[in-house]
Coordinates of C-alpha atoms in Angstrom, one line a residue:
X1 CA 45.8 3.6 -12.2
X2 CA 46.5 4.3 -9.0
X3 CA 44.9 3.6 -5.4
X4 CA 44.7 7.0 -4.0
X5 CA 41.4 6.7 -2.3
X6 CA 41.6 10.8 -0.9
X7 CA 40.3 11.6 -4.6
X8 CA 37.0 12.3 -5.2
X9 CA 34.8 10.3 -7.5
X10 CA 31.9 10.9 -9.4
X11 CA 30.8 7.8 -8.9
X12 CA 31.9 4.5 -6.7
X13 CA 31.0 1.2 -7.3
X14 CA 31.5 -1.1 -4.3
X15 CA 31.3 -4.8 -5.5
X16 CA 34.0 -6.9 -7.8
X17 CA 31.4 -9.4 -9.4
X18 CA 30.7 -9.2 -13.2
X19 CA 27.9 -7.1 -12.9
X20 CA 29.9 -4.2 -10.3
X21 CA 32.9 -4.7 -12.7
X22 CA 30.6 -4.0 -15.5
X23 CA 28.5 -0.6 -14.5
X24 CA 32.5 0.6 -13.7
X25 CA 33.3 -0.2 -17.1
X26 CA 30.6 1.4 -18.7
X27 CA 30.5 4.7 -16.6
X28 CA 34.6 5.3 -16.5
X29 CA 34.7 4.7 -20.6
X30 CA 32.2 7.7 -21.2
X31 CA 35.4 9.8 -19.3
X32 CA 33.9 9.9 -15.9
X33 CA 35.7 9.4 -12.8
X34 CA 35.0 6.2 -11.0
X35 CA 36.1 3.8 -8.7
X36 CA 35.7 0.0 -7.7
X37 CA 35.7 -0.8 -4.4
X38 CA 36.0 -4.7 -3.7
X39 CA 38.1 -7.8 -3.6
X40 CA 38.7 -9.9 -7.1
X41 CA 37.8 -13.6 -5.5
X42 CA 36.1 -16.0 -8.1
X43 CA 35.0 -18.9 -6.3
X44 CA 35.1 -22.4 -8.3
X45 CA 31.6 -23.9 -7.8
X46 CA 30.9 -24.9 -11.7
X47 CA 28.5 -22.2 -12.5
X48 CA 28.2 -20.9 -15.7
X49 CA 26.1 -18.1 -17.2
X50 CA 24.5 -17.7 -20.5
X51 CA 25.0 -14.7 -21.7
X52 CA 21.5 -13.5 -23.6
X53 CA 22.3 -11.5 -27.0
X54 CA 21.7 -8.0 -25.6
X55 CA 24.4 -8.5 -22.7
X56 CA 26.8 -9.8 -25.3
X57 CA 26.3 -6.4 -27.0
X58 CA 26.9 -4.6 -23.9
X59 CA 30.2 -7.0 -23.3
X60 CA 31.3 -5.7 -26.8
X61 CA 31.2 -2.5 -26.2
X62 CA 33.2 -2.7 -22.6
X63 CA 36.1 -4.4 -25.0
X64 CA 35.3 -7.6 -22.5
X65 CA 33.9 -9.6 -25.4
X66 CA 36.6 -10.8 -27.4
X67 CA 38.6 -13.0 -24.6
X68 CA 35.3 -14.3 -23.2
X69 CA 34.1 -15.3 -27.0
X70 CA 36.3 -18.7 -27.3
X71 CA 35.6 -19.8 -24.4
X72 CA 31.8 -19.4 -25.2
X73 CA 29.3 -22.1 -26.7
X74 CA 26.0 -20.6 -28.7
X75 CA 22.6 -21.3 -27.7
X76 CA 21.3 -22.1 -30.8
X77 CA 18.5 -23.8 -29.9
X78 CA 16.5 -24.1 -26.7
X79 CA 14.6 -27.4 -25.8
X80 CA 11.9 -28.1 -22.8
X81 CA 10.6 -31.3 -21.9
X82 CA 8.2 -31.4 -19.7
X83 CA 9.0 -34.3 -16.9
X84 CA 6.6 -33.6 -14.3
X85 CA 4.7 -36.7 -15.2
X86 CA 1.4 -34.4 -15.2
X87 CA -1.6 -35.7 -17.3
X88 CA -1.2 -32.5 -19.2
X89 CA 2.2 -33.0 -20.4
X90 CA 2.8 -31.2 -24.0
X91 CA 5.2 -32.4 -26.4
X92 CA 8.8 -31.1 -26.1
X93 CA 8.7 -26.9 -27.2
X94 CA 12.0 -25.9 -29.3
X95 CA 13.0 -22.5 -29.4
X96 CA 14.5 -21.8 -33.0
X97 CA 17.5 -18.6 -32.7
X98 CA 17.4 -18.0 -36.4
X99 CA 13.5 -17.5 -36.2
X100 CA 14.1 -14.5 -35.0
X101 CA 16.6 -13.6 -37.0
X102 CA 20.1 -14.4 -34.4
X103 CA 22.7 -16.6 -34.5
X104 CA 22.3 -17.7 -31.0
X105 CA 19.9 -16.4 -27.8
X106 CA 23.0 -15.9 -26.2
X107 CA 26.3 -17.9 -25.5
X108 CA 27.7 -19.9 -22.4
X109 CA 30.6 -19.3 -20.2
X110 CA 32.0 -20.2 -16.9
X111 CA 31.1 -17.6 -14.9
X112 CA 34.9 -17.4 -13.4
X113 CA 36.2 -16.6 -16.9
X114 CA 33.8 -13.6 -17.4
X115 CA 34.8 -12.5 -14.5
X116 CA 38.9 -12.6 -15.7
X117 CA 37.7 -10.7 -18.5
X118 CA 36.1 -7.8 -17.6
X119 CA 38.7 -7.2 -14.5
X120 CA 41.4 -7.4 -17.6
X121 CA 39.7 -4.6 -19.0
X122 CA 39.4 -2.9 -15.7
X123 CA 42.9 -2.8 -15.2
X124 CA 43.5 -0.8 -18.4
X125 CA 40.4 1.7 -18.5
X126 CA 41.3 5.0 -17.9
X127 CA 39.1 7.1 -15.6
X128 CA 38.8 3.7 -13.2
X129 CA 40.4 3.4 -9.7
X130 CA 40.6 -0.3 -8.2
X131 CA 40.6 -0.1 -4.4
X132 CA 41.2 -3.2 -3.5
X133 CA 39.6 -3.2 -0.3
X134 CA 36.2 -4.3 1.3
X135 CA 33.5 -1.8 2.0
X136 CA 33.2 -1.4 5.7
X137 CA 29.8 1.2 5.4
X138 CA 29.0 4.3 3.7
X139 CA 27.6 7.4 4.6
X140 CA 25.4 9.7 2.4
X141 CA 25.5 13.5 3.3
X142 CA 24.3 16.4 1.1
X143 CA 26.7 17.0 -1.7
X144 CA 28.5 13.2 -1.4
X145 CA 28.4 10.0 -0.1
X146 CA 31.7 8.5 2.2
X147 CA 32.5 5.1 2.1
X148 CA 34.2 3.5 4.6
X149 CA 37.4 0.6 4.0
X150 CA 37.8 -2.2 6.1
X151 CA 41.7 -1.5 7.5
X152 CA 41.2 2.3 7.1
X153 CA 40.9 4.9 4.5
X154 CA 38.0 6.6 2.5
X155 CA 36.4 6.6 -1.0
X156 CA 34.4 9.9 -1.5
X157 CA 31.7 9.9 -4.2
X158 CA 28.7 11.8 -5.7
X159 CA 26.8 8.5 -6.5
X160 CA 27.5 5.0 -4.9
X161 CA 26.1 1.8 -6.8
X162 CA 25.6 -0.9 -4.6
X163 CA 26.8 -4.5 -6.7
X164 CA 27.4 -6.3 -3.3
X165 CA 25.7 -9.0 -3.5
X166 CA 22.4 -11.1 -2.5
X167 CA 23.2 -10.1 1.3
X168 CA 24.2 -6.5 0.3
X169 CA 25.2 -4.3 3.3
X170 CA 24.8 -1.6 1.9
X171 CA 21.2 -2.3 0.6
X172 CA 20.8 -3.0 4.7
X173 CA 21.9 -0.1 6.1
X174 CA 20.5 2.3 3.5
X175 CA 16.5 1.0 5.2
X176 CA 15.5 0.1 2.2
X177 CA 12.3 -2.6 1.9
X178 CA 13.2 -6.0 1.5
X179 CA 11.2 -8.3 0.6
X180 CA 12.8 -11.9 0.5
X181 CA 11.5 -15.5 0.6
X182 CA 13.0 -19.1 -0.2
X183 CA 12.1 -22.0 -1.4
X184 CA 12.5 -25.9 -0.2
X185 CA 15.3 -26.4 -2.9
X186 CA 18.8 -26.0 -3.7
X187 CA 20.4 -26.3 -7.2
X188 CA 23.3 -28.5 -7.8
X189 CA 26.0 -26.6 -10.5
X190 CA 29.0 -28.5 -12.2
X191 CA 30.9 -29.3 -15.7
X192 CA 29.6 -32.3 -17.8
X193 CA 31.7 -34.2 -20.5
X194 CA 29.2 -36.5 -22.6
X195 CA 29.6 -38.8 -25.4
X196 CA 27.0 -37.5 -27.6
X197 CA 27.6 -33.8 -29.1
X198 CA 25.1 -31.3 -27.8
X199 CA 24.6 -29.6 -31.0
X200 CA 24.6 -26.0 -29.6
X201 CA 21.0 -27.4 -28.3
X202 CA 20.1 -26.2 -24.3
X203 CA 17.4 -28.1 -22.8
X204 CA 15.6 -28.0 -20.0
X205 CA 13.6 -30.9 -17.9
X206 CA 10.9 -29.9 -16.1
X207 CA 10.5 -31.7 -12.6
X208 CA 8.4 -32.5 -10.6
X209 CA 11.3 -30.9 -7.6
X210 CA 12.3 -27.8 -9.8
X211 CA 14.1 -27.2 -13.6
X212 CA 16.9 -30.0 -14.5
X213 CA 19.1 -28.2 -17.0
X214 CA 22.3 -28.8 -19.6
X215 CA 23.9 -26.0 -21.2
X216 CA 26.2 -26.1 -23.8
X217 CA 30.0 -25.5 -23.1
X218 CA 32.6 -25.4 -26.1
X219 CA 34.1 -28.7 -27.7
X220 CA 30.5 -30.1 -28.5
X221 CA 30.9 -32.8 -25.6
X222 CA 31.0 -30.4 -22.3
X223 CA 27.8 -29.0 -21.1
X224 CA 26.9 -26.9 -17.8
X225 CA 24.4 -28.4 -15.3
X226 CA 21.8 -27.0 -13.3
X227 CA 20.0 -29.7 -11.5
X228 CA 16.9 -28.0 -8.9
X229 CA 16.3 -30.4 -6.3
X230 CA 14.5 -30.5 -3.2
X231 CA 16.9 -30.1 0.0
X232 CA 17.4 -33.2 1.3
X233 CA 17.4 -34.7 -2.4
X234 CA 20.1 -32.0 -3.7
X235 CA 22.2 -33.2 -0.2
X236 CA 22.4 -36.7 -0.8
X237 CA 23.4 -35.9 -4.5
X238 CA 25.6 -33.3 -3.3
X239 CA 27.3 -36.2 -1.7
X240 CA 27.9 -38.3 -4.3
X241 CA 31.0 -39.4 -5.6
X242 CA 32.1 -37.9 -9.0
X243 CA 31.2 -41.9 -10.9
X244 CA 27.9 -41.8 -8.8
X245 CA 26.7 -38.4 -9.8
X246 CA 27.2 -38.2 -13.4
X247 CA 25.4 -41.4 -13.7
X248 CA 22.5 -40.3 -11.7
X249 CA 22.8 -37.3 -14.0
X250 CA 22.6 -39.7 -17.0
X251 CA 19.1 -41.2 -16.0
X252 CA 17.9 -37.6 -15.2
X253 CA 18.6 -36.7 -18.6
X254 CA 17.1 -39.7 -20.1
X255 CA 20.6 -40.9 -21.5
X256 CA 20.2 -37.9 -24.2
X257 CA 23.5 -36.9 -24.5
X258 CA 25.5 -40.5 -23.7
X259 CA 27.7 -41.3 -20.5
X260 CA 28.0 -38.5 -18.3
X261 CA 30.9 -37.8 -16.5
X262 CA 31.8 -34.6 -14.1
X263 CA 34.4 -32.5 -15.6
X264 CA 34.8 -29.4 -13.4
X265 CA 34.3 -27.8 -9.7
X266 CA 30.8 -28.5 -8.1
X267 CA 28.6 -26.4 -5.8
X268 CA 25.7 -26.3 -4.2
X269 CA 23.3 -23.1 -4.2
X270 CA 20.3 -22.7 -1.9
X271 CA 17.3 -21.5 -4.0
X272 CA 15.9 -18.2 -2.6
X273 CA 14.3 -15.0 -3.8
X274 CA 14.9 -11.4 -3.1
X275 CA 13.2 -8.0 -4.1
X276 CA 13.0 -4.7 -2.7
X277 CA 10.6 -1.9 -3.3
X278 CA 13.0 0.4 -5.0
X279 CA 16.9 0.5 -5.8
X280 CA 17.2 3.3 -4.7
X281 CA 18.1 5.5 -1.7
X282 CA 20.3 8.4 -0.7
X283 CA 23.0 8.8 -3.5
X284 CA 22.5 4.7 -3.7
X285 CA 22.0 3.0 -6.7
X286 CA 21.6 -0.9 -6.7
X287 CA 22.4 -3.5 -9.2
X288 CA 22.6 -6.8 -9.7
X289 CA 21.9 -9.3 -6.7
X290 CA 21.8 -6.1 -4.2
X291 CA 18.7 -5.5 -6.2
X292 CA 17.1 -8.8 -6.9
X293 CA 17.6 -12.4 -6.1
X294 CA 15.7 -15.3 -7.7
X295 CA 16.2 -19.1 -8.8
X296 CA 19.0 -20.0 -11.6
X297 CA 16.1 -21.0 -13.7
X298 CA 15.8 -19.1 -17.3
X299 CA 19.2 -17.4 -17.7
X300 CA 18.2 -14.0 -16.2
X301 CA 19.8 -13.4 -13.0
X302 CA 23.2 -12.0 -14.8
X303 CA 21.6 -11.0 -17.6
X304 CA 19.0 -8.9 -15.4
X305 CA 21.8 -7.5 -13.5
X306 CA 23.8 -6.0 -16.7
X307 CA 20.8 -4.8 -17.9
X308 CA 20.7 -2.7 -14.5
X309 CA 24.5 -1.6 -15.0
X310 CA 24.0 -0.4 -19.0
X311 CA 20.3 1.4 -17.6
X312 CA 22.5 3.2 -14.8
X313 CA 25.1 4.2 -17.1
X314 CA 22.9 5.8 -19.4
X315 CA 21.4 7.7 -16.9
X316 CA 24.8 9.0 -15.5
X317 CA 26.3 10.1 -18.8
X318 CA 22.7 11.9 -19.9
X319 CA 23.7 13.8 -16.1
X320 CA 27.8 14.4 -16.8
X321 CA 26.6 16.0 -20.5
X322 CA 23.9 17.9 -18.8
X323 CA 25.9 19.0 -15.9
X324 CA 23.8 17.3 -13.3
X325 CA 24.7 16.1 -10.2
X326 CA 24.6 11.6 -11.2
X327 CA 23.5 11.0 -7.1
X328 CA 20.7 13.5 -7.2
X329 CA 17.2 12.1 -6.7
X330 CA 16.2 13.3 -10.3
X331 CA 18.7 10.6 -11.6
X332 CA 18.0 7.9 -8.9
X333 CA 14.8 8.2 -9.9
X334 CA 14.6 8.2 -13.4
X335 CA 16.6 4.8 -12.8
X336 CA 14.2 3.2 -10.8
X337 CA 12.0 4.1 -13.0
X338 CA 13.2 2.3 -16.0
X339 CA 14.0 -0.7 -14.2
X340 CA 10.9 -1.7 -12.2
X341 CA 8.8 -3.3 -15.2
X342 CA 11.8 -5.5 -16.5
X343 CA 12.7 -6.4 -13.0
X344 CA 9.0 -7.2 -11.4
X345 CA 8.7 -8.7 -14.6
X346 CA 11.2 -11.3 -14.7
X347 CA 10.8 -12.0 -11.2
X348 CA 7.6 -12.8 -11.4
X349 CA 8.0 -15.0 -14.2
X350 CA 10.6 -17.2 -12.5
X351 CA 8.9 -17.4 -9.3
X352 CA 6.0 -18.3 -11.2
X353 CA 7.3 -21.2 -13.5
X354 CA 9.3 -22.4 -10.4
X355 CA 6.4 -22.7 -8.0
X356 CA 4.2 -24.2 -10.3
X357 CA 6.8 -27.1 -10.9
X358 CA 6.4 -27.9 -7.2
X359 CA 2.4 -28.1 -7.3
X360 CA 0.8 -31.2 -8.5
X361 CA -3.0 -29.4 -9.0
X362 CA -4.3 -30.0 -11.8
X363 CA -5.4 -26.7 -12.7
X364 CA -1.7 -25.4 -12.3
X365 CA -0.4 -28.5 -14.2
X366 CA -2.5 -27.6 -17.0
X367 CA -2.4 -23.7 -17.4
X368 CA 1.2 -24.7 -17.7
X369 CA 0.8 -27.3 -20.4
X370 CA -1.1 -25.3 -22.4
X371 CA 0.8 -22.2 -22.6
X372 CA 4.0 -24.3 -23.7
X373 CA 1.4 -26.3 -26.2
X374 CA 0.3 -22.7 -27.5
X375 CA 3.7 -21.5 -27.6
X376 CA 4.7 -24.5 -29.4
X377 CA 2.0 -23.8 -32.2
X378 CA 1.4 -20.2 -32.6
X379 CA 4.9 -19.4 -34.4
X380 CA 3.9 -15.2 -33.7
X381 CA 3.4 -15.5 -30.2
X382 CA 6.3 -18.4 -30.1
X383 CA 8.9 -15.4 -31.2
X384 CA 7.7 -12.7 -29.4
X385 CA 8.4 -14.6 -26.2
X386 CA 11.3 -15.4 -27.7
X387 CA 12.2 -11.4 -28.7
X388 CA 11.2 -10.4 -25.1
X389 CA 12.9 -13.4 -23.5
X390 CA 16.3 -12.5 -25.0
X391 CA 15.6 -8.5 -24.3
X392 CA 13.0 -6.0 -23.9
X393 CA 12.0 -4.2 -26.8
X394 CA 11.2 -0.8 -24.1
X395 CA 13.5 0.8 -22.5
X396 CA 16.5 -1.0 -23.6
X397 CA 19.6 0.3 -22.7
X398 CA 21.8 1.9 -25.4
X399 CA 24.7 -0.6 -25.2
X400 CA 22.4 -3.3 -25.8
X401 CA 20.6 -2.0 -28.8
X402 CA 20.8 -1.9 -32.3
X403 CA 22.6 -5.0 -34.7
X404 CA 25.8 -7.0 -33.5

């Protein structure tokens, strides 16, 4: 591959995260000429992400699969406990995989790995130009879009896809409605080793200051944490020493899982949400966190995003067969289309579940008892959420259908 950034693309993709990375995979593969704008910098702050069954399809397909896989746990099982200390508490809810006929909802991985992976496969694809550059603006004009490179030079492209990021400048200068909010939280992420095997199980505490969660992570004694916490509560854990946190991890967790003791990088994420009213502008396209923003609660930001990149790529390979123009507003539309239930959907959802933690009305407290209790009971409606949770039965992108 080379960096000649005079040639024109059919499409660009400006952003080097795993979703950006991803939609380049997917549309240079089908033979179409694309390039990736952005630096490779992973940052170590212990985050993982569980990859849901349908992006684990779409990671096969890319050829990104196979190094990620033994680095990966399986979430066989999902488990909530409710720890708000409501008077409507329900029993623990476990989520079975094999009821609906999978080996696992999805599998876990640091998210810096991933990452490795899929730039791996980057470097080798054919039809995919890395420009190892930041993008200093773009400019849309009738028949192409320009985009500029901090420390000179162009990238010239029918279609530009926007994977930039929660603060995405391109998303800002395109004037595209933004609707964003936060919330009085931030989530603590890091590595857990533990004494007691986690049996594939992932299970999630539900606080009275947001979602306490342990993922597993190969070995059987490793998990991923994801502890929601009110500022000044997440600060003063953020400050703890490595001895002081895992313990206070340990009594969060109710001892479940043994001694706790912190095993990898830490960070410290502010919780806020982020939607606009469509992804779409000029010969833009966004994906990813340019698109929408919420909590780290339910394994769907990254998941949401690839969904966006696999939906996008079908859409620009139905225009190269059909000799369509893949920034024309037919296209960008029929995008936003398919991607504005599963998105408002999901962010609802989250928003939803998360805001209702942080209420102690009784009402709240018990709408939200009773639809785990139901779910609990009612084994049909148990694995539909469970089918739709993992991913949509409409509108599912091609990569992500169909039998692993």
């Amino acid at each position: 591959m080379s960096e000649d950034t005079n040639t024109p693309f059919e499409v660009a993709v400006v952003g080097a995260g795993a979703a950006g990375l991803a939609a380049a995979l997917a549309i240079a593969r089908e033979g179409i000429p694309t390039a990736l704008v952005g630096r490779h910098a992973p940052v170590a702050d212990g985050r993982t992400v569980a990859l849901l069954d349908g992006s684990v399809r779409f990671l096969e397909a890319l050829g990104a699969w196979a190094a990620v896989a033994p680095q990966a746990s399986p979430l066989c099982t999902l488990q909530i406990i409710d720890d708000t200390g409501s008077l409507f508490r329900p029993p623990p809810v476990r989520f079975q995989a094999a009821e609906i006929g999978l080996d696992a909802f999805g599998w876990n991985v640091e998210s810096a790995r991933l990452v490795e992976s899929l730039r791996a496969c980057a470097r080798t694809q054919p039809n995919l130009t890395l420009v190892e550059a930041d993008c200093a603006g773009a400019v849309a004009g009738e028949s192409a879009a320009r985009i500029a490179l901090a420390g000179g030079g162009t990238v010239e492209a029918r279609l530009v896809v926007g994977a930039d990021g929660g603060r995405s400048p391109l998303r800002a200068a395109s004037g595209l409605r933004v609707r964003d909010w936060t919330y009085p939280q931030s989530a603590i992420t890091t590595i857990l080793a533990h004494t007691r095997p986690h049996r594939d199980v992932s299970t999630e505490f539900h606080t009275r200051s947001g979602p306490f969660t342990l993922v597993p992570l190969p070995g059987g004694h490793r998990s991923s944490l994801v502890w929601v916490a009110g500022e000044g509560a997440a600060r003063r854990l953020a400050a703890l020493d490595d001895d002081a946190l895992g313990q206070a991890v340990e009594r969060q967790a109710r001892a479940m899982l043994g001694t706790m003791r912190v095993d990898g990088p830490r960070g410290l994420v502010p919780m806020r949400g982020l939607a606009v009213a469509t992804p779409v502008a000029r010969r833009l396209a966004l994906i990813g966190e340019a698109a929408h923003v919420f909590p780290p609660i339910g394994a769907q930001g990254l998941n949401l995003g690839l969904r966006d990149a696999a939906t996008l790529r079908d859409g620009v390979l139905r225009a190269a067969r059909d000799g369509r123009d893949p920034g024309s507003r037919p296209v960008l539309d029929a995008y936003a289309s398919a991607r504005r239930v599963d998105t408002a959907a999901r962010t609802a959802a989250v928003d939803l579940l998360n805001r209702s933690l942080l209420t102690d009305l009784l009402p709240v407290d018990a709408l939200r008892g009773l639809g785990l209790l139901v779910m609990g009971q009612l084994g049909p409606l148990r694995r539909l959420v469970m089918r739709e949770g993992v991913l949509p039965r409409l509108g599912a992108p091609e990569l992500m259908r169909g039998a692993r």
